[in-house]
mmCIF file with all atom_site columns, C-alpha atoms in Angstrom:
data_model
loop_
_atom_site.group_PDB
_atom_site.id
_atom_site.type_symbol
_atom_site.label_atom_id
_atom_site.label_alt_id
_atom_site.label_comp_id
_atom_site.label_asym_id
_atom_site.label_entity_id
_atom_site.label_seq_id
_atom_site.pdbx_PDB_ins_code
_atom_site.Cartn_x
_atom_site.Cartn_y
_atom_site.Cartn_z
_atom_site.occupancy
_atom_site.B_iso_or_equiv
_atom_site.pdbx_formal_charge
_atom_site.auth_seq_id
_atom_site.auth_comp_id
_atom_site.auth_asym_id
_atom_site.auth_atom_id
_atom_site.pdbx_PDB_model_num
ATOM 1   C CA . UNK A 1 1   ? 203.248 116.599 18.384 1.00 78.00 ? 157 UNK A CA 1
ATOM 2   C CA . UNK A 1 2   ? 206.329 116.847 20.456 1.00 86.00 ? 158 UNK A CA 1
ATOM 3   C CA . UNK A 1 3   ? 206.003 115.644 23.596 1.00 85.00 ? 159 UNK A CA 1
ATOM 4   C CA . UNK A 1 4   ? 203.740 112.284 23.388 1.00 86.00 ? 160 UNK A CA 1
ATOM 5   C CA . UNK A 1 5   ? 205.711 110.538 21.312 1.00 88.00 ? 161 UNK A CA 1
ATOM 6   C CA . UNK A 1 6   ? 208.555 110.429 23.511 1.00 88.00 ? 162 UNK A CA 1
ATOM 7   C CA . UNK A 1 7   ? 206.506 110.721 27.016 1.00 88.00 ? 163 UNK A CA 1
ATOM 8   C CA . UNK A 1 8   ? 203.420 109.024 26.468 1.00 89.00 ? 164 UNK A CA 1
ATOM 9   C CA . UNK A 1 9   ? 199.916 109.385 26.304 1.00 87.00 ? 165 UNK A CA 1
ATOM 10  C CA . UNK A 1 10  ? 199.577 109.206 30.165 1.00 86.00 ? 166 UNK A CA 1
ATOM 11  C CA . UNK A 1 11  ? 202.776 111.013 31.146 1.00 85.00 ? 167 UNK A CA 1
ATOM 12  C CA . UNK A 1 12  ? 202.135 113.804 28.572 1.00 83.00 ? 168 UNK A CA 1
ATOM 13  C CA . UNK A 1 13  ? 198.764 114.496 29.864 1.00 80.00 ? 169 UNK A CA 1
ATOM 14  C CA . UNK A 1 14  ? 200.040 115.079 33.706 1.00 80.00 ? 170 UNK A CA 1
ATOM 15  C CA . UNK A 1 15  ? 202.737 117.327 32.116 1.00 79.00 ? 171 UNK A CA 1
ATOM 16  C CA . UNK A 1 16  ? 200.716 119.956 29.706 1.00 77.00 ? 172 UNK A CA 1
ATOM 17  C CA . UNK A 1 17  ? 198.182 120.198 32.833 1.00 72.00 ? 173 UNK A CA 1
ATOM 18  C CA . UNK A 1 18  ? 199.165 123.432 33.063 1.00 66.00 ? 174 UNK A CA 1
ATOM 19  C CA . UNK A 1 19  ? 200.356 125.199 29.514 1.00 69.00 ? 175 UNK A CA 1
ATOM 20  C CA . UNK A 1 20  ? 202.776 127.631 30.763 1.00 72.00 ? 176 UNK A CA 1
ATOM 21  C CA . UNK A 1 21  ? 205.963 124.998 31.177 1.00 78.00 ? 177 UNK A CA 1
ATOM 22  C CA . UNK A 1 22  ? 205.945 123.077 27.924 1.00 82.00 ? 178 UNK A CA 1
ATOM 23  C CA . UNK A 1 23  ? 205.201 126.300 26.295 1.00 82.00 ? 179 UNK A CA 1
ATOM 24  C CA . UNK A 1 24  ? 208.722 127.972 27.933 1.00 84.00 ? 180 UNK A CA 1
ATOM 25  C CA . UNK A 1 25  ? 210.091 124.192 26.943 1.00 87.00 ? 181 UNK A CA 1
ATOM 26  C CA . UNK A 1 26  ? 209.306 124.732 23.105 1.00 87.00 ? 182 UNK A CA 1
ATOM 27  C CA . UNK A 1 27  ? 210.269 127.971 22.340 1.00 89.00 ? 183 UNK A CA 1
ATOM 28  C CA . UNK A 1 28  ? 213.782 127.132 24.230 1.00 89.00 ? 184 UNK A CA 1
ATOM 29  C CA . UNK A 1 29  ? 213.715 123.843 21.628 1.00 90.00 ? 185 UNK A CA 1
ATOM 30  C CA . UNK A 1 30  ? 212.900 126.608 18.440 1.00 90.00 ? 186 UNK A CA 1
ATOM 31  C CA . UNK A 1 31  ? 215.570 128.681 20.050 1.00 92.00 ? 187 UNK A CA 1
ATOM 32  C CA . UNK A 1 32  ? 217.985 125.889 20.187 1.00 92.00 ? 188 UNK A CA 1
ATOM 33  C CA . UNK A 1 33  ? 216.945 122.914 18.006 1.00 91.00 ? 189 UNK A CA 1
ATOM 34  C CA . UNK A 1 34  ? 219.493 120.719 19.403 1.00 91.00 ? 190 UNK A CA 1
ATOM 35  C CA . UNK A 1 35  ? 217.343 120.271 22.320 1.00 89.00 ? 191 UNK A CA 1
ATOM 36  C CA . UNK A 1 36  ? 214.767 118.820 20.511 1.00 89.00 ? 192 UNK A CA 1
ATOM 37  C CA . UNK A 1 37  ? 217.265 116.306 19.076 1.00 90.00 ? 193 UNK A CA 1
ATOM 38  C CA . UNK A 1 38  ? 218.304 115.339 22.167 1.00 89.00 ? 194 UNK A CA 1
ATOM 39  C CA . UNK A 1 39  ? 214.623 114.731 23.469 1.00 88.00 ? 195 UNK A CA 1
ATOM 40  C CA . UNK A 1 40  ? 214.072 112.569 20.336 1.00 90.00 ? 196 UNK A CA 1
ATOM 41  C CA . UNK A 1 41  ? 217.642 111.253 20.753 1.00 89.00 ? 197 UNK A CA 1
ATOM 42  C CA . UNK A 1 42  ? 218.612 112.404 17.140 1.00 90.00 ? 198 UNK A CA 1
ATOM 43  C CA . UNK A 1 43  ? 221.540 114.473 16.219 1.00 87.00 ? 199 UNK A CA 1
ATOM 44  C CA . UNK A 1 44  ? 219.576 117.017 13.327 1.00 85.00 ? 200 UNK A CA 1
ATOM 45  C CA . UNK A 1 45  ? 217.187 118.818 15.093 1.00 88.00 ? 201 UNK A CA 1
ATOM 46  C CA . UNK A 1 46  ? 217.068 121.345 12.856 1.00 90.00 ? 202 UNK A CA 1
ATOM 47  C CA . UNK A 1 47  ? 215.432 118.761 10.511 1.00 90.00 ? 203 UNK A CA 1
ATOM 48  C CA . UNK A 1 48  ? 213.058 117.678 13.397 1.00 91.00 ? 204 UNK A CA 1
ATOM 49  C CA . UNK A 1 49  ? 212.208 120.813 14.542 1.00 91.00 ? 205 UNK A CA 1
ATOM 50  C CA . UNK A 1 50  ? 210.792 121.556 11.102 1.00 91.00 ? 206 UNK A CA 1
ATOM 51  C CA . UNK A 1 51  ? 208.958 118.230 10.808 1.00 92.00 ? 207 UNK A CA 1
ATOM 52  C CA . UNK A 1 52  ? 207.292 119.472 14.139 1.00 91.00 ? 208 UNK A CA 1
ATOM 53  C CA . UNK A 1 53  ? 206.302 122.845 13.236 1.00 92.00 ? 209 UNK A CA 1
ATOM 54  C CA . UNK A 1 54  ? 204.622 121.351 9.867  1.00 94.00 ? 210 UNK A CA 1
ATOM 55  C CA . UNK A 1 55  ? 202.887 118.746 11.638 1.00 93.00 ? 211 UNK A CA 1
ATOM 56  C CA . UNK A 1 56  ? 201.974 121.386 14.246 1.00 90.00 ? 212 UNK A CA 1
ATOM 57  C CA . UNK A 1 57  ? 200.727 123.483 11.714 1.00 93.00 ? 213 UNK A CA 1
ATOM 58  C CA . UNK A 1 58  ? 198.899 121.309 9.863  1.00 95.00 ? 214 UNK A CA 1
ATOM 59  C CA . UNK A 1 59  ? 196.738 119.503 12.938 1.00 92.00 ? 215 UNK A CA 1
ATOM 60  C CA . UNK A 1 60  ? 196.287 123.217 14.347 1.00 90.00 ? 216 UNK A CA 1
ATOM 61  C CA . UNK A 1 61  ? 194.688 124.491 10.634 1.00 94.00 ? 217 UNK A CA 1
ATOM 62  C CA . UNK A 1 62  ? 192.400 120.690 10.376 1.00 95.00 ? 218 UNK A CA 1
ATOM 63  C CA . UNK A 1 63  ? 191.376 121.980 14.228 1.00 90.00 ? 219 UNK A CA 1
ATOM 64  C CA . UNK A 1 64  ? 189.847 125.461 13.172 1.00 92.00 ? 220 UNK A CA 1
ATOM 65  C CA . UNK A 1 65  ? 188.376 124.420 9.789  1.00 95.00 ? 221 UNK A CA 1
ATOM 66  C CA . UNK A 1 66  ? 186.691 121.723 11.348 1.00 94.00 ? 222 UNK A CA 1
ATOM 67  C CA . UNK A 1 67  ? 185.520 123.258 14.957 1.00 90.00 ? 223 UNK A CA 1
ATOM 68  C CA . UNK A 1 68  ? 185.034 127.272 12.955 1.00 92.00 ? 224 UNK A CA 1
ATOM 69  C CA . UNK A 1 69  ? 184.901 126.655 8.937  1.00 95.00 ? 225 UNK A CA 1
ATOM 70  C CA . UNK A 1 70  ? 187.486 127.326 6.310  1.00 95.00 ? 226 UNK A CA 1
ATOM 71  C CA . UNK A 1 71  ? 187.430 130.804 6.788  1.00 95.00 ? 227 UNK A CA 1
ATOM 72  C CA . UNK A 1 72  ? 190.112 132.351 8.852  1.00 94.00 ? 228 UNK A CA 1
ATOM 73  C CA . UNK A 1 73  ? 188.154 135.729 9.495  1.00 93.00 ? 229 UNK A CA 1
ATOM 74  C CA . UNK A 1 74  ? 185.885 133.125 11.528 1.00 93.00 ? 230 UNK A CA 1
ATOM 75  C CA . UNK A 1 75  ? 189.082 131.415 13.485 1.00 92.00 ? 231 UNK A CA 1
ATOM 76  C CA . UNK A 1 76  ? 189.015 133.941 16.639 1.00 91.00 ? 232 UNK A CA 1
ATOM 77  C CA . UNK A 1 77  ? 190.516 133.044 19.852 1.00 89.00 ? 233 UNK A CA 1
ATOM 78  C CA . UNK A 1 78  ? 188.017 134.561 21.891 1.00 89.00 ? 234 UNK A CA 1
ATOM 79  C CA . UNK A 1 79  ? 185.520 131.903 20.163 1.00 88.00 ? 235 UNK A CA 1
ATOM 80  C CA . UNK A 1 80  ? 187.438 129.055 21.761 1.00 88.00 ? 236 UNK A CA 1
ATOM 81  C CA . UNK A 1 81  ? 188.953 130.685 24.757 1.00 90.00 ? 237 UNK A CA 1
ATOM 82  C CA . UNK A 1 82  ? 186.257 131.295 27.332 1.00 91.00 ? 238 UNK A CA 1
ATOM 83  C CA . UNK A 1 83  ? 185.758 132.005 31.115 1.00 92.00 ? 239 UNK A CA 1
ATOM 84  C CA . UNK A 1 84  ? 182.773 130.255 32.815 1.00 92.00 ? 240 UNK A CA 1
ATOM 85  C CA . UNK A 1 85  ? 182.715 130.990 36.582 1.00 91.00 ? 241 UNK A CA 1
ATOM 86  C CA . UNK A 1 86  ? 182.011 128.067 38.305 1.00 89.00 ? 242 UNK A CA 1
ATOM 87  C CA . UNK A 1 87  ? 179.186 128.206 41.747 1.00 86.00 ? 243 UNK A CA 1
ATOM 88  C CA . UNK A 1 88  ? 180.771 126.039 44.297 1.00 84.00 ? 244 UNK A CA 1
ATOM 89  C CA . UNK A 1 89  ? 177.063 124.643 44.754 1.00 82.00 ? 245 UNK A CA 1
ATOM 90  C CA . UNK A 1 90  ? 176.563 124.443 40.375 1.00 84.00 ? 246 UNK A CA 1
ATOM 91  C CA . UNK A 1 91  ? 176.376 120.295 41.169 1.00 81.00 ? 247 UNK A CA 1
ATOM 92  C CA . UNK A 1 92  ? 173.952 119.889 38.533 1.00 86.00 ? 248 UNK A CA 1
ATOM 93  C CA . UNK A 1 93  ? 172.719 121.421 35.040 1.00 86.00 ? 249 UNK A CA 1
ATOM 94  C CA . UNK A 1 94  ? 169.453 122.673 36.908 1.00 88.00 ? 250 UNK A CA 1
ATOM 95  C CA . UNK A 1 95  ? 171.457 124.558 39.228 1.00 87.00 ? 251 UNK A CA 1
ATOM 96  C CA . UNK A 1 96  ? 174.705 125.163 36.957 1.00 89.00 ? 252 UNK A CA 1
ATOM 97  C CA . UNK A 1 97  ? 172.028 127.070 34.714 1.00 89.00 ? 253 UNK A CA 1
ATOM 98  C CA . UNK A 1 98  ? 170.910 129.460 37.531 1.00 89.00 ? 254 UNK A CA 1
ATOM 99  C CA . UNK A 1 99  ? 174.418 129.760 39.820 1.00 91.00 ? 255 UNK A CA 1
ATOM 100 C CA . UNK A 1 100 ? 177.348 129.823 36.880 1.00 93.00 ? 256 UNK A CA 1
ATOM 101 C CA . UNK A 1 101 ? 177.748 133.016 34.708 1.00 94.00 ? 257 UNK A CA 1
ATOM 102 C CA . UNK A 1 102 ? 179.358 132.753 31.175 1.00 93.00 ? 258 UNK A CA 1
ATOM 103 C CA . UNK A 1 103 ? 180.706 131.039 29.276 1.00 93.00 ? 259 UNK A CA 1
ATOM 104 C CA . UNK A 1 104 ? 182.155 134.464 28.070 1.00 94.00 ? 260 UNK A CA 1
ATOM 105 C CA . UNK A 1 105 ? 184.639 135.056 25.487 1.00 93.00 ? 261 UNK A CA 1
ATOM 106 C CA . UNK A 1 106 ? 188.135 135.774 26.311 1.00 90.00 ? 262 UNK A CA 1
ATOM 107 C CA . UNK A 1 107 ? 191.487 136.980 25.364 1.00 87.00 ? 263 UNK A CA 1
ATOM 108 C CA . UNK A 1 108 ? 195.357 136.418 26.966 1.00 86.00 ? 264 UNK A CA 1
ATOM 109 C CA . UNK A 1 109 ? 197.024 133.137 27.422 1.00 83.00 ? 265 UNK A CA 1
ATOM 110 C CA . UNK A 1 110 ? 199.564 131.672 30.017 1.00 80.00 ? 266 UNK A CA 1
ATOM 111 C CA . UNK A 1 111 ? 201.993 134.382 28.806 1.00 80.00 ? 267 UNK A CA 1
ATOM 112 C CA . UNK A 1 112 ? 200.697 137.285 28.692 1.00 84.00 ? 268 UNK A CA 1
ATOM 113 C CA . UNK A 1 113 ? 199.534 140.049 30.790 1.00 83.00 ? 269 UNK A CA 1
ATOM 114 C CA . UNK A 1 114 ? 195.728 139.578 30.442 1.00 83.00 ? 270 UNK A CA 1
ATOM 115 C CA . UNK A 1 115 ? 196.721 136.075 31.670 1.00 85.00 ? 271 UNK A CA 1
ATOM 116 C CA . UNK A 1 116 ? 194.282 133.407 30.678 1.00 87.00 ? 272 UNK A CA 1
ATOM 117 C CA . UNK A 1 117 ? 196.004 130.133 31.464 1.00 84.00 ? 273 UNK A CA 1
ATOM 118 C CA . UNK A 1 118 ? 194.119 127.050 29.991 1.00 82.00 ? 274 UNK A CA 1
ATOM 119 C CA . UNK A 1 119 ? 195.190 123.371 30.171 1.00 76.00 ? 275 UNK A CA 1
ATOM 120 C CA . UNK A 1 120 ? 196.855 121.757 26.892 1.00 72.00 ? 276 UNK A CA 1
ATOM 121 C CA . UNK A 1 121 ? 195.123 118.650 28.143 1.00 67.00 ? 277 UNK A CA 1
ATOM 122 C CA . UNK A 1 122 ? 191.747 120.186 27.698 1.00 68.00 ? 278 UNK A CA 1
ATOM 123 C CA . UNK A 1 123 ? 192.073 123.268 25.773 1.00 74.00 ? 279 UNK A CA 1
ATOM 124 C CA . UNK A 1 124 ? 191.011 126.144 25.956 1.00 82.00 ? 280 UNK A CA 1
ATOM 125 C CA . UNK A 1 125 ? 188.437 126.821 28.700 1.00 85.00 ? 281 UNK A CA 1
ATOM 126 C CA . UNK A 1 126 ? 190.272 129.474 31.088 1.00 87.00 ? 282 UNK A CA 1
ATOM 127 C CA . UNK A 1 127 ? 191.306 127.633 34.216 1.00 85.00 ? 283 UNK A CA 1
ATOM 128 C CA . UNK A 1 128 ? 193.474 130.639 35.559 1.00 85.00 ? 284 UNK A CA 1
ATOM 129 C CA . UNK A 1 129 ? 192.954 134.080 35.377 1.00 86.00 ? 285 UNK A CA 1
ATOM 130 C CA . UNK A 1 130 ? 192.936 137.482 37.857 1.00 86.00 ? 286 UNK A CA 1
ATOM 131 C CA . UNK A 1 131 ? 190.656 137.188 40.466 1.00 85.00 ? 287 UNK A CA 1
ATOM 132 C CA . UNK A 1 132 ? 190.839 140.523 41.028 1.00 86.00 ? 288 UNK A CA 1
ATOM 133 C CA . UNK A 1 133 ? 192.472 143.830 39.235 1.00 88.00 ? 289 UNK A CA 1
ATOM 134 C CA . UNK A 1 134 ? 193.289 147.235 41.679 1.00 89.00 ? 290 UNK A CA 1
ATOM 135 C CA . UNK A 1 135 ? 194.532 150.302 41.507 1.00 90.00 ? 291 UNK A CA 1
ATOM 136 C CA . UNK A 1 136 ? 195.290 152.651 43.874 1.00 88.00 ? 292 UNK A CA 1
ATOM 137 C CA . UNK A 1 137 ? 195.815 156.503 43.747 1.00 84.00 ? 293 UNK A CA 1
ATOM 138 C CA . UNK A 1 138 ? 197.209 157.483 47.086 1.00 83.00 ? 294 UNK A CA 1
ATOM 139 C CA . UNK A 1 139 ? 195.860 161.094 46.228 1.00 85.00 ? 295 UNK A CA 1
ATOM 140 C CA . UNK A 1 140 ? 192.302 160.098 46.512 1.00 83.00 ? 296 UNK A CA 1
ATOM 141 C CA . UNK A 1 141 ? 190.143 158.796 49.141 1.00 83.00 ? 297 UNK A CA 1
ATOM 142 C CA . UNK A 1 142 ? 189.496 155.330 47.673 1.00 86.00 ? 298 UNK A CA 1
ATOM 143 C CA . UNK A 1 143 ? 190.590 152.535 44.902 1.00 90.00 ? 299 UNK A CA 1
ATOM 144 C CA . UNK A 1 144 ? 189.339 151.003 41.666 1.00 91.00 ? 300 UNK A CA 1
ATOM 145 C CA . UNK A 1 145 ? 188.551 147.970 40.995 1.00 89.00 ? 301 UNK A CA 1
ATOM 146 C CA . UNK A 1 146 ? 187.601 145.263 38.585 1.00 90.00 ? 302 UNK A CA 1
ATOM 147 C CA . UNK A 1 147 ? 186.452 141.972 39.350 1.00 87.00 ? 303 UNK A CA 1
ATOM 148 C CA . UNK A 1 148 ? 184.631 138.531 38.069 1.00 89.00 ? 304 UNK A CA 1
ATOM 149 C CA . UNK A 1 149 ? 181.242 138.499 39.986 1.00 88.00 ? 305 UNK A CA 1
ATOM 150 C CA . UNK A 1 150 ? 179.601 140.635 42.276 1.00 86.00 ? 306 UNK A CA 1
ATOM 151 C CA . UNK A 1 151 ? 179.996 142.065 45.725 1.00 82.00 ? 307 UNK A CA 1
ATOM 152 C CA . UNK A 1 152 ? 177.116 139.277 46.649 1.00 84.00 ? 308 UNK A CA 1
ATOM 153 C CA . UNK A 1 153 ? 176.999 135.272 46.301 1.00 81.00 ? 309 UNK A CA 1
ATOM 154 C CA . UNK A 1 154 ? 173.399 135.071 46.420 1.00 84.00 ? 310 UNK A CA 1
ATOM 155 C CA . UNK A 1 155 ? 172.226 133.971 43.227 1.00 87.00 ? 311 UNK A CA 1
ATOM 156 C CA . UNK A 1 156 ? 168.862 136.182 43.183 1.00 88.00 ? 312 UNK A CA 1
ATOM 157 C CA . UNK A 1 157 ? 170.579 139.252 44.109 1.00 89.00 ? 313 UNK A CA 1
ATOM 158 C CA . UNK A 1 158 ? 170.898 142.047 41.915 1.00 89.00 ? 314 UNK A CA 1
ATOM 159 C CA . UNK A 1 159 ? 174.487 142.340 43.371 1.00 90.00 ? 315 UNK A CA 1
ATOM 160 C CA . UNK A 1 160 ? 175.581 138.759 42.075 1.00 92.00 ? 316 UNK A CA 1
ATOM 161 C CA . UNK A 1 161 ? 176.945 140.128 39.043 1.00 92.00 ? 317 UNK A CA 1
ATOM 162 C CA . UNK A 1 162 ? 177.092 143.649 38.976 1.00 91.00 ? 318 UNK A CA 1
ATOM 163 C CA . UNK A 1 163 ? 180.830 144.138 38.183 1.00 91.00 ? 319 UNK A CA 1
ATOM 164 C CA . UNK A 1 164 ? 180.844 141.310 35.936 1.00 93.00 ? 320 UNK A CA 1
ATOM 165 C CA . UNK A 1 165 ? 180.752 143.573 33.054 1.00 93.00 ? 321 UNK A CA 1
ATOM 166 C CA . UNK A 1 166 ? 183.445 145.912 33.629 1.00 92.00 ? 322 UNK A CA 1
ATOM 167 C CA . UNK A 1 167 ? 185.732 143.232 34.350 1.00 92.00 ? 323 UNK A CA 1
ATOM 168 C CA . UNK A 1 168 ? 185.130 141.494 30.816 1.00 92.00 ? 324 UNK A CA 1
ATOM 169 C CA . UNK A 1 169 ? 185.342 144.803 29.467 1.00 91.00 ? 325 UNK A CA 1
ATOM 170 C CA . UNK A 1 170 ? 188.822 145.816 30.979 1.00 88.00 ? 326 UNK A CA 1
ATOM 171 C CA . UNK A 1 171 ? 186.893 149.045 32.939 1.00 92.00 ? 327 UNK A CA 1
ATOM 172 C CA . UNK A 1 172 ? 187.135 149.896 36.201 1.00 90.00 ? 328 UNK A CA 1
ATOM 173 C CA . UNK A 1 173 ? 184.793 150.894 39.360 1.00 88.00 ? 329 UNK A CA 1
ATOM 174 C CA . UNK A 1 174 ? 185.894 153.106 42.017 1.00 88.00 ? 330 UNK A CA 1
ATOM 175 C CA . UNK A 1 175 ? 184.806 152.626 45.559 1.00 85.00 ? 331 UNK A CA 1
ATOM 176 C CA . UNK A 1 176 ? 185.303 155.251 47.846 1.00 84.00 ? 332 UNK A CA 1
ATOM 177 C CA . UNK A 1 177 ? 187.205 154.343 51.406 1.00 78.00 ? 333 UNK A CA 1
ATOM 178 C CA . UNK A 1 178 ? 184.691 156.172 53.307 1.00 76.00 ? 334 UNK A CA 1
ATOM 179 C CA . UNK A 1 179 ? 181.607 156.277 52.305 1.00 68.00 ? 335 UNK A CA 1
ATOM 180 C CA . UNK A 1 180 ? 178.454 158.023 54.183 1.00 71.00 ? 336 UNK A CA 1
ATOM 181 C CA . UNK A 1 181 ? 175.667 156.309 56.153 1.00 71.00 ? 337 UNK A CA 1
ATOM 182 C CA . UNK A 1 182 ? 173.165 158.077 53.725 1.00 73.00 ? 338 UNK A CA 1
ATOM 183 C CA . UNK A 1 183 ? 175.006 156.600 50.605 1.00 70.00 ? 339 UNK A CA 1
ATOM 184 C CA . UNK A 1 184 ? 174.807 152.965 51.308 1.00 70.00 ? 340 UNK A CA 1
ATOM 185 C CA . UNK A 1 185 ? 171.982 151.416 48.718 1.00 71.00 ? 341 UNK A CA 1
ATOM 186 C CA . UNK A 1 186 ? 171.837 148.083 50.289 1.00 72.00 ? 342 UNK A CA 1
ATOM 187 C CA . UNK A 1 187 ? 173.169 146.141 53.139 1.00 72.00 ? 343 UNK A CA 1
ATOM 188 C CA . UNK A 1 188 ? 172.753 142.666 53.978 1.00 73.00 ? 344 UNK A CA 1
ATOM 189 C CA . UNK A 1 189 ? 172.466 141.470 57.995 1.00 80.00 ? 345 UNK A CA 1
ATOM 190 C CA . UNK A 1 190 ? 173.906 137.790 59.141 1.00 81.00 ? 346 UNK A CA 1
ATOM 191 C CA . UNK A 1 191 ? 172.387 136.207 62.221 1.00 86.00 ? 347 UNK A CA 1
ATOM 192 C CA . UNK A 1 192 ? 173.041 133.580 63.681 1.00 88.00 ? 348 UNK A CA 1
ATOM 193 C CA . UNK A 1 193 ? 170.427 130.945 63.644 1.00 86.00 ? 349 UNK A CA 1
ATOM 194 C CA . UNK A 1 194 ? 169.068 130.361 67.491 1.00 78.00 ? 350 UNK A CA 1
#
């Protein structure tokens, strides 16, 4: 509603690729309406700025009655925001069903500290996110963690997604720095092939 008009369909899809700079660019235009005006080339806008918030408004409230019903208890952001984690080798829906894990509900945007970041152009799967959460207590012998995945990328493994969970969750695992022999569940050998 406020940047096609006066970019384009083709130059406003390049430039909400990534959400977090036109959002900055509206709230400075709420902030200070007279940028807006000057976008538009219009000396009011105040007035404009209000004609874009309705508008906004109104196409955002059509959106979730259509896509969720007319119920707002129904319109949750988790429902449209999701994570899928994409296999490298997921080339096909055969394989995408067995490789990828999700889609899986979740919370934060391009602004917050969950972050989330989705594409304007093709809202709202997550496109950027941590890839990895750690903290560190220099008073104990190791770290936690919380990560998308597990500590293995074969697909049949039972470690493929074992900390999947507790990184949707927001919980943590803690992995010892030194660990003994006699501990060590599994362990995975690489050859080379002769």
């Amino acid at each position: 509603n406020v940047f096609e008009p006066v970019m384009g369909k083709g130059m406003c899809r390049r430039y909400v690729l990534i959400s977090n700079v036109p959002t900055r660019i509206i709230k400075g235009m709420m902030e200070q309406p007279a940028r807006l005006g000057e976008l538009y080339g219009v000396a009011n806008g105040d007035s404009l700025l209000n004609v874009k918030l309705v508008q906004s408004l109104k196409t955002s409230l059509d959106m979730l009655t259509k896509k969720f019903g007319p119920r707002p208890i129904d319109w949750m952001w988790g429902r449209i925001h999701t994570l899928e984690l994409k296999h490298p080798m997921s080339s096909n829906s055969v394989i995408r069903a067995i490789y990828d894990l999700g889609p899986y509900p979740r919370g934060g945007t391009n602004t917050t500290v969950n972050n989330g970041e989705y594409s304007l152009d093709d809202p709202y799967d997550m496109q950027i996110g941590p890839s990895m959460r750690m903290i560190v207590d220099m008073s104990r012998d190791g770290m936690y963690f919380s990560f998308p995945g597990g500590e293995c990328g074969q697909v049949l493994s039972p470690h493929y997604s074992d900390f999947l969970d507790n990184y949707l969750n927001g919980k943590w695992d803690f992995f010892p720095m030194s660990l003994p022999r006699k501990d060590i569940a599994d362990h995975l050998t690489l050859s080379p092939m002769k």
